[in-house]
PDB file of C-alpha atoms in Angstrom:
ATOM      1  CA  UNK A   1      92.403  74.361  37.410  1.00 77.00           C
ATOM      2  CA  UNK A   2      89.583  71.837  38.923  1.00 82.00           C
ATOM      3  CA  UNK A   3      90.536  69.633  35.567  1.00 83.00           C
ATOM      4  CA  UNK A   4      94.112  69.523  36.615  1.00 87.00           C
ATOM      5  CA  UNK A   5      95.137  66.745  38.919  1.00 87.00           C
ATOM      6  CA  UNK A   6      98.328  67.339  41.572  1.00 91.00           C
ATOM      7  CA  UNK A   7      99.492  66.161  44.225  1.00 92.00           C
ATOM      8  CA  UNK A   8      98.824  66.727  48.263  1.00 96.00           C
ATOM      9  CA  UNK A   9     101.666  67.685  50.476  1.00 97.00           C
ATOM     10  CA  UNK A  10     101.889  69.314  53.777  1.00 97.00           C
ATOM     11  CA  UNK A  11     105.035  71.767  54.028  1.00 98.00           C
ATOM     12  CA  UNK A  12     105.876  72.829  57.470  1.00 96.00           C
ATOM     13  CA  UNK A  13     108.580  75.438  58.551  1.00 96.00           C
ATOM     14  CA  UNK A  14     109.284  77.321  61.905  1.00 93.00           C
ATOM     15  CA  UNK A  15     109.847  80.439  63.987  1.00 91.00           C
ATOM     16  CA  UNK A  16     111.911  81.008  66.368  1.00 88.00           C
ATOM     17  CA  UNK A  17     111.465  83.871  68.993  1.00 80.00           C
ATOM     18  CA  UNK A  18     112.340  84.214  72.352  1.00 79.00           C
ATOM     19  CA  UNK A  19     114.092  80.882  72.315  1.00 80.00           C
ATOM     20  CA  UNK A  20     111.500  78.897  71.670  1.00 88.00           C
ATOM     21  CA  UNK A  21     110.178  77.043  68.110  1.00 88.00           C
ATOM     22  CA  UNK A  22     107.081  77.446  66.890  1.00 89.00           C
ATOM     23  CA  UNK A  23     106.604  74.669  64.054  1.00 92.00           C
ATOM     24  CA  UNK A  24     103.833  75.416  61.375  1.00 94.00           C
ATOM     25  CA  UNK A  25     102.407  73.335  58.629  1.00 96.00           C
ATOM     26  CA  UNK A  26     100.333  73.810  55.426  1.00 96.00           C
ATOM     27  CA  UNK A  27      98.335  71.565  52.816  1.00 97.00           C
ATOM     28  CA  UNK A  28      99.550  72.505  49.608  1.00 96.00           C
ATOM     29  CA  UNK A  29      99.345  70.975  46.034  1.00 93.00           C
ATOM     30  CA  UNK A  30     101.638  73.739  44.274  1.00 93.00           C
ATOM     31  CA  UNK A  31     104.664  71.496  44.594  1.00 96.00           C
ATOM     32  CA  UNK A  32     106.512  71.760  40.946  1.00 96.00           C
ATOM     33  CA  UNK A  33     110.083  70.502  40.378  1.00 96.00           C
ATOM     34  CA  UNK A  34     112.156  73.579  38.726  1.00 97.00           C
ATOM     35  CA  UNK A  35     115.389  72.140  37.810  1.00 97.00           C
ATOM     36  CA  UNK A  36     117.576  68.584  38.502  1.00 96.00           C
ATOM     37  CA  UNK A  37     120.895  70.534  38.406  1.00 97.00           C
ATOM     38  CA  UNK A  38     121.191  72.003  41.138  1.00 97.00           C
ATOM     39  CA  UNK A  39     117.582  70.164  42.814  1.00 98.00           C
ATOM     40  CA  UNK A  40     115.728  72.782  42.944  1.00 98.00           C
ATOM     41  CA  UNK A  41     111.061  72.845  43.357  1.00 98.00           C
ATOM     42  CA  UNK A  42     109.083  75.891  44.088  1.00 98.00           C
ATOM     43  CA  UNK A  43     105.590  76.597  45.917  1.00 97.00           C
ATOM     44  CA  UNK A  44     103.075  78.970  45.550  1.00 96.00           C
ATOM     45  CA  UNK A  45     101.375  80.267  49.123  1.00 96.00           C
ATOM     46  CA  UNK A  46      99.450  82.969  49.479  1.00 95.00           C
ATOM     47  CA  UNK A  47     101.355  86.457  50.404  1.00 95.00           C
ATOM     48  CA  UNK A  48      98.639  87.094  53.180  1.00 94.00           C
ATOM     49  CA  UNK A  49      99.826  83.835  55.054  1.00 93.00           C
ATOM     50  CA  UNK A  50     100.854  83.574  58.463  1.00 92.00           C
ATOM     51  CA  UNK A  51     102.527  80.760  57.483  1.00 95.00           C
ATOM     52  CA  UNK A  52     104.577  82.498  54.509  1.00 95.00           C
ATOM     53  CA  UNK A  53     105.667  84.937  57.528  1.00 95.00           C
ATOM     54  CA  UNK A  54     107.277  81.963  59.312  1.00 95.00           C
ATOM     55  CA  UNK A  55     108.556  80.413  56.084  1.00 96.00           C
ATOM     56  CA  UNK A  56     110.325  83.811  54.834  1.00 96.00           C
ATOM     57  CA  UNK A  57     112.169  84.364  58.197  1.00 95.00           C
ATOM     58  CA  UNK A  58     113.269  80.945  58.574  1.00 96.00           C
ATOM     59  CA  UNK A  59     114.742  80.087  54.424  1.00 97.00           C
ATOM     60  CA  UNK A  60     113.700  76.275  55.096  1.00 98.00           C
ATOM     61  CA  UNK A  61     111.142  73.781  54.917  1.00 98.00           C
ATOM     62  CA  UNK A  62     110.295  70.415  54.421  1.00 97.00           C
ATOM     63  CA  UNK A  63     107.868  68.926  52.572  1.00 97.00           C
ATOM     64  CA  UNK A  64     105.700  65.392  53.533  1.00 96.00           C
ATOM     65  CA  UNK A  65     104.855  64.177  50.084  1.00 96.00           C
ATOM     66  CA  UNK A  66     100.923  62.224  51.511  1.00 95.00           C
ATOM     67  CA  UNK A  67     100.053  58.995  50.312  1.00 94.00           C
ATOM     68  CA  UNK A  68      96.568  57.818  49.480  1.00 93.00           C
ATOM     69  CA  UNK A  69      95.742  57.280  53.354  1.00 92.00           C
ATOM     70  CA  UNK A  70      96.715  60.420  53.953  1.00 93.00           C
ATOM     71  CA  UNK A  71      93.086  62.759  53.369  1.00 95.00           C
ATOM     72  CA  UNK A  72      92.767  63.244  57.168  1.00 94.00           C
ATOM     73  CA  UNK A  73      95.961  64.889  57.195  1.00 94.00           C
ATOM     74  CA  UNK A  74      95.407  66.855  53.759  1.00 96.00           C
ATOM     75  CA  UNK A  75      92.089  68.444  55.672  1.00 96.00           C
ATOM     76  CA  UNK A  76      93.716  69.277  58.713  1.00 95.00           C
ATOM     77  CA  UNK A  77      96.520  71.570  57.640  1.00 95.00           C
ATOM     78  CA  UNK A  78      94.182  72.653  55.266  1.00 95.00           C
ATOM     79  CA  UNK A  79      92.340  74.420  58.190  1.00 94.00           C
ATOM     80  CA  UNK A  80      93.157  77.736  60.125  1.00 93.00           C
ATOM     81  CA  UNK A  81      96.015  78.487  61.566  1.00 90.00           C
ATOM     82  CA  UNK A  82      94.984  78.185  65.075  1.00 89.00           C
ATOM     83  CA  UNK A  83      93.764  74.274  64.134  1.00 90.00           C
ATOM     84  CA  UNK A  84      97.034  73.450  62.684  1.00 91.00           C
ATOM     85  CA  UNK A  85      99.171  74.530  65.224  1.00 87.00           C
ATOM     86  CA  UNK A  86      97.149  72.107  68.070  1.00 88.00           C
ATOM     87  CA  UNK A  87      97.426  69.378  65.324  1.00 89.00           C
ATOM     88  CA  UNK A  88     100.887  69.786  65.304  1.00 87.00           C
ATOM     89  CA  UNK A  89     101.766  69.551  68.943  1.00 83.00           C
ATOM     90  CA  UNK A  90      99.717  66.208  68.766  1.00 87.00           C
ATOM     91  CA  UNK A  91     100.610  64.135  65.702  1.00 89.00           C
ATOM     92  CA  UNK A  92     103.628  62.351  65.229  1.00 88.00           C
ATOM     93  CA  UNK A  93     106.700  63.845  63.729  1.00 91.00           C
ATOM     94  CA  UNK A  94     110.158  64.704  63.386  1.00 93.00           C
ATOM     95  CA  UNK A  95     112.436  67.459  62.817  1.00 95.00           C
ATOM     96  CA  UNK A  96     114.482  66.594  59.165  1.00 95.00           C
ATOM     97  CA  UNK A  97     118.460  65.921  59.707  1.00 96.00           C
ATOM     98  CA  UNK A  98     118.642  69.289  57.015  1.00 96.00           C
ATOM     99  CA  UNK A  99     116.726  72.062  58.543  1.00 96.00           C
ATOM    100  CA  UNK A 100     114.765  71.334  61.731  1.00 94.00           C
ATOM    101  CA  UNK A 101     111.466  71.225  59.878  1.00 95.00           C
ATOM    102  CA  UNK A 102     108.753  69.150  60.872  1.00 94.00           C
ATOM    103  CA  UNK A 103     108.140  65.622  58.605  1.00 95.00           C
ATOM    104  CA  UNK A 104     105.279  63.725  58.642  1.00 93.00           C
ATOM    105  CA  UNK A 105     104.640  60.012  58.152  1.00 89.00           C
ATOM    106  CA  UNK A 106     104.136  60.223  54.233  1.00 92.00           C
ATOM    107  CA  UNK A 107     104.969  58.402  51.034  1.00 91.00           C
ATOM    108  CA  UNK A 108     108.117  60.960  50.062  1.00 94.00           C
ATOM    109  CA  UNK A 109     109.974  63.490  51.769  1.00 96.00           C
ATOM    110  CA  UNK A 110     112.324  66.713  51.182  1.00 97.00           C
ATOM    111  CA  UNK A 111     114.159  69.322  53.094  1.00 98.00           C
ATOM    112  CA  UNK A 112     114.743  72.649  51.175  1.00 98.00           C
ATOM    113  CA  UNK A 113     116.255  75.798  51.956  1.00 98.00           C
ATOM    114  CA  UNK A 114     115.619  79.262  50.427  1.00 98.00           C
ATOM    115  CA  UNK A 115     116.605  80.353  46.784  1.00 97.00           C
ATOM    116  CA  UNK A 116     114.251  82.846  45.414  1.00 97.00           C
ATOM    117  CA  UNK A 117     111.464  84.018  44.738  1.00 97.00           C
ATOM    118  CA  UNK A 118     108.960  85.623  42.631  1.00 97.00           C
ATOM    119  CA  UNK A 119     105.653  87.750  43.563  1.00 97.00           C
ATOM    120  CA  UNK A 120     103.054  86.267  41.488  1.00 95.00           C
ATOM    121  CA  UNK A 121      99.472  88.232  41.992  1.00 96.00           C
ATOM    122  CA  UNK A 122      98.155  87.324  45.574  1.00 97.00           C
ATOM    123  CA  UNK A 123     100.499  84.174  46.249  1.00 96.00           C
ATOM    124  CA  UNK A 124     104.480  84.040  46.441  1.00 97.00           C
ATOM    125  CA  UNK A 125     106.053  81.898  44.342  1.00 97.00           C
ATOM    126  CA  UNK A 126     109.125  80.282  46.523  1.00 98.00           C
ATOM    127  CA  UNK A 127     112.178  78.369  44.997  1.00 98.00           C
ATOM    128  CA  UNK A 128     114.140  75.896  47.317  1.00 98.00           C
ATOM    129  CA  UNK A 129     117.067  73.689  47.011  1.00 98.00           C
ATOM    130  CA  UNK A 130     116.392  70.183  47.711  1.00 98.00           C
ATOM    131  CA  UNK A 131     118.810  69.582  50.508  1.00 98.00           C
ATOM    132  CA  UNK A 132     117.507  65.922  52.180  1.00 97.00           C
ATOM    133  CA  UNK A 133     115.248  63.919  50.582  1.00 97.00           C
ATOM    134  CA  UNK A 134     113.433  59.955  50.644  1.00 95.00           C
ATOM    135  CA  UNK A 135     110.952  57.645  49.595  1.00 93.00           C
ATOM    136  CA  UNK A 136     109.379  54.937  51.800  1.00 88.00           C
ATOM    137  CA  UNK A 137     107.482  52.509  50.179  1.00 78.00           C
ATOM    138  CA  UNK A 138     103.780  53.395  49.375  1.00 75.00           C
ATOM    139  CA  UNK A 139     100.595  51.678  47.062  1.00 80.00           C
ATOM    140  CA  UNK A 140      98.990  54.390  46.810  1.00 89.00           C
ATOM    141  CA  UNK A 141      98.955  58.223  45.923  1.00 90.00           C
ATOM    142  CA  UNK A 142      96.781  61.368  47.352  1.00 94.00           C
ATOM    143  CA  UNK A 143      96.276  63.585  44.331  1.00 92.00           C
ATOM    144  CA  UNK A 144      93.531  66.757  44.417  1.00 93.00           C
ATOM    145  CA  UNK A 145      91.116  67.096  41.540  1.00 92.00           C
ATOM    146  CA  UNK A 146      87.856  68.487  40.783  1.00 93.00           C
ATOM    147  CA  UNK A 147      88.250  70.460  44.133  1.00 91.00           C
ATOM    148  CA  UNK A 148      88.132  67.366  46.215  1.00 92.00           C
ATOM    149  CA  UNK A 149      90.862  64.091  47.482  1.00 92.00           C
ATOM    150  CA  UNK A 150      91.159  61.115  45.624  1.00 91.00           C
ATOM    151  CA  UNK A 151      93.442  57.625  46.273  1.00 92.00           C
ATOM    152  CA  UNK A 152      95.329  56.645  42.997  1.00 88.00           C
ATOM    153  CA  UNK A 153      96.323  53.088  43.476  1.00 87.00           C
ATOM    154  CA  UNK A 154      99.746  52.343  42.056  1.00 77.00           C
ATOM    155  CA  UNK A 155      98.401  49.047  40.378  1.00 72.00           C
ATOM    156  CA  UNK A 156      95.792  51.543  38.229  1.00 68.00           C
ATOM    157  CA  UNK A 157      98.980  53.337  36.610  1.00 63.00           C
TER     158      UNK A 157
END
């Protein structure tokens, strides 16, 4: 899969327990769009994750779609769960009008909520509805290849 370029999001999702949210976030580049009619994408996370935990309880999630200036934020919610969390508490973001997920500052955006899913070896493989979604304007893309970030310009296309 090295050969096989995608592209970087971070999905973030919640728990809530004793009335209080705790948000958590992911890098991921297993984003694939399923189906236009209904809008429906799916993710693949590993069934060992923490963050899967808080995903499967709460049935939503949004997804920051990153931009090319976005690597700094690719390698931090690629890190453990411990680093993520304090990241979260200290970078800017808001809860999406659909779900109460976290959004980032990034190039696209969705909200999704929970349709299915499928057990797929050691990772989950997660089917939302697209309930919210936008675009702000970007020139650039963050895509992962050959196990490491690279900026795709929109004017090399």
């Amino acid at each position: 899969m090295r050969n096989f370029a995608s592209g970087v999001c971070v999905v973030s999702t919640f728990s809530d327990a004793e009335s209080t949210r705790r948000h958590n976030a992911l890098t991921i580049n297993s984003l694939t769009s399923v189906s236009l009619t209904p809008p429906l994408v799916s993710l693949s996370i590993r069934r060992d994750s923490t963050f899967l935990d808080d995903l499967m309880e709460s049935r939503v999630w949004a997804l920051s779609i990153l931009d090319g200036g976005a690597e700094d934020l690719a390698r931090i919610f690629a890190r453990p769960a411990e680093d993520r969390m304090k990241a979260l508490g200290s970078l800017p973001a808001e809860p999406g009008r659909q779900t109460g997920a976290l959004l980032l500052d990034s190039a696209a955006w969705m909200e999704c909520r929970y349709r299915d899913h499928l057990v797929a070896g050691d990772h989950l493989l997660i089917v939302g509805e697209v309930v919210g979604a936008g675009v702000n304007d970007s020139r650039s893309s963050l895509i992962f290849l050959h196990g490491e970030f690279h900026r795709m310009d929109r004017d090399a296309i």
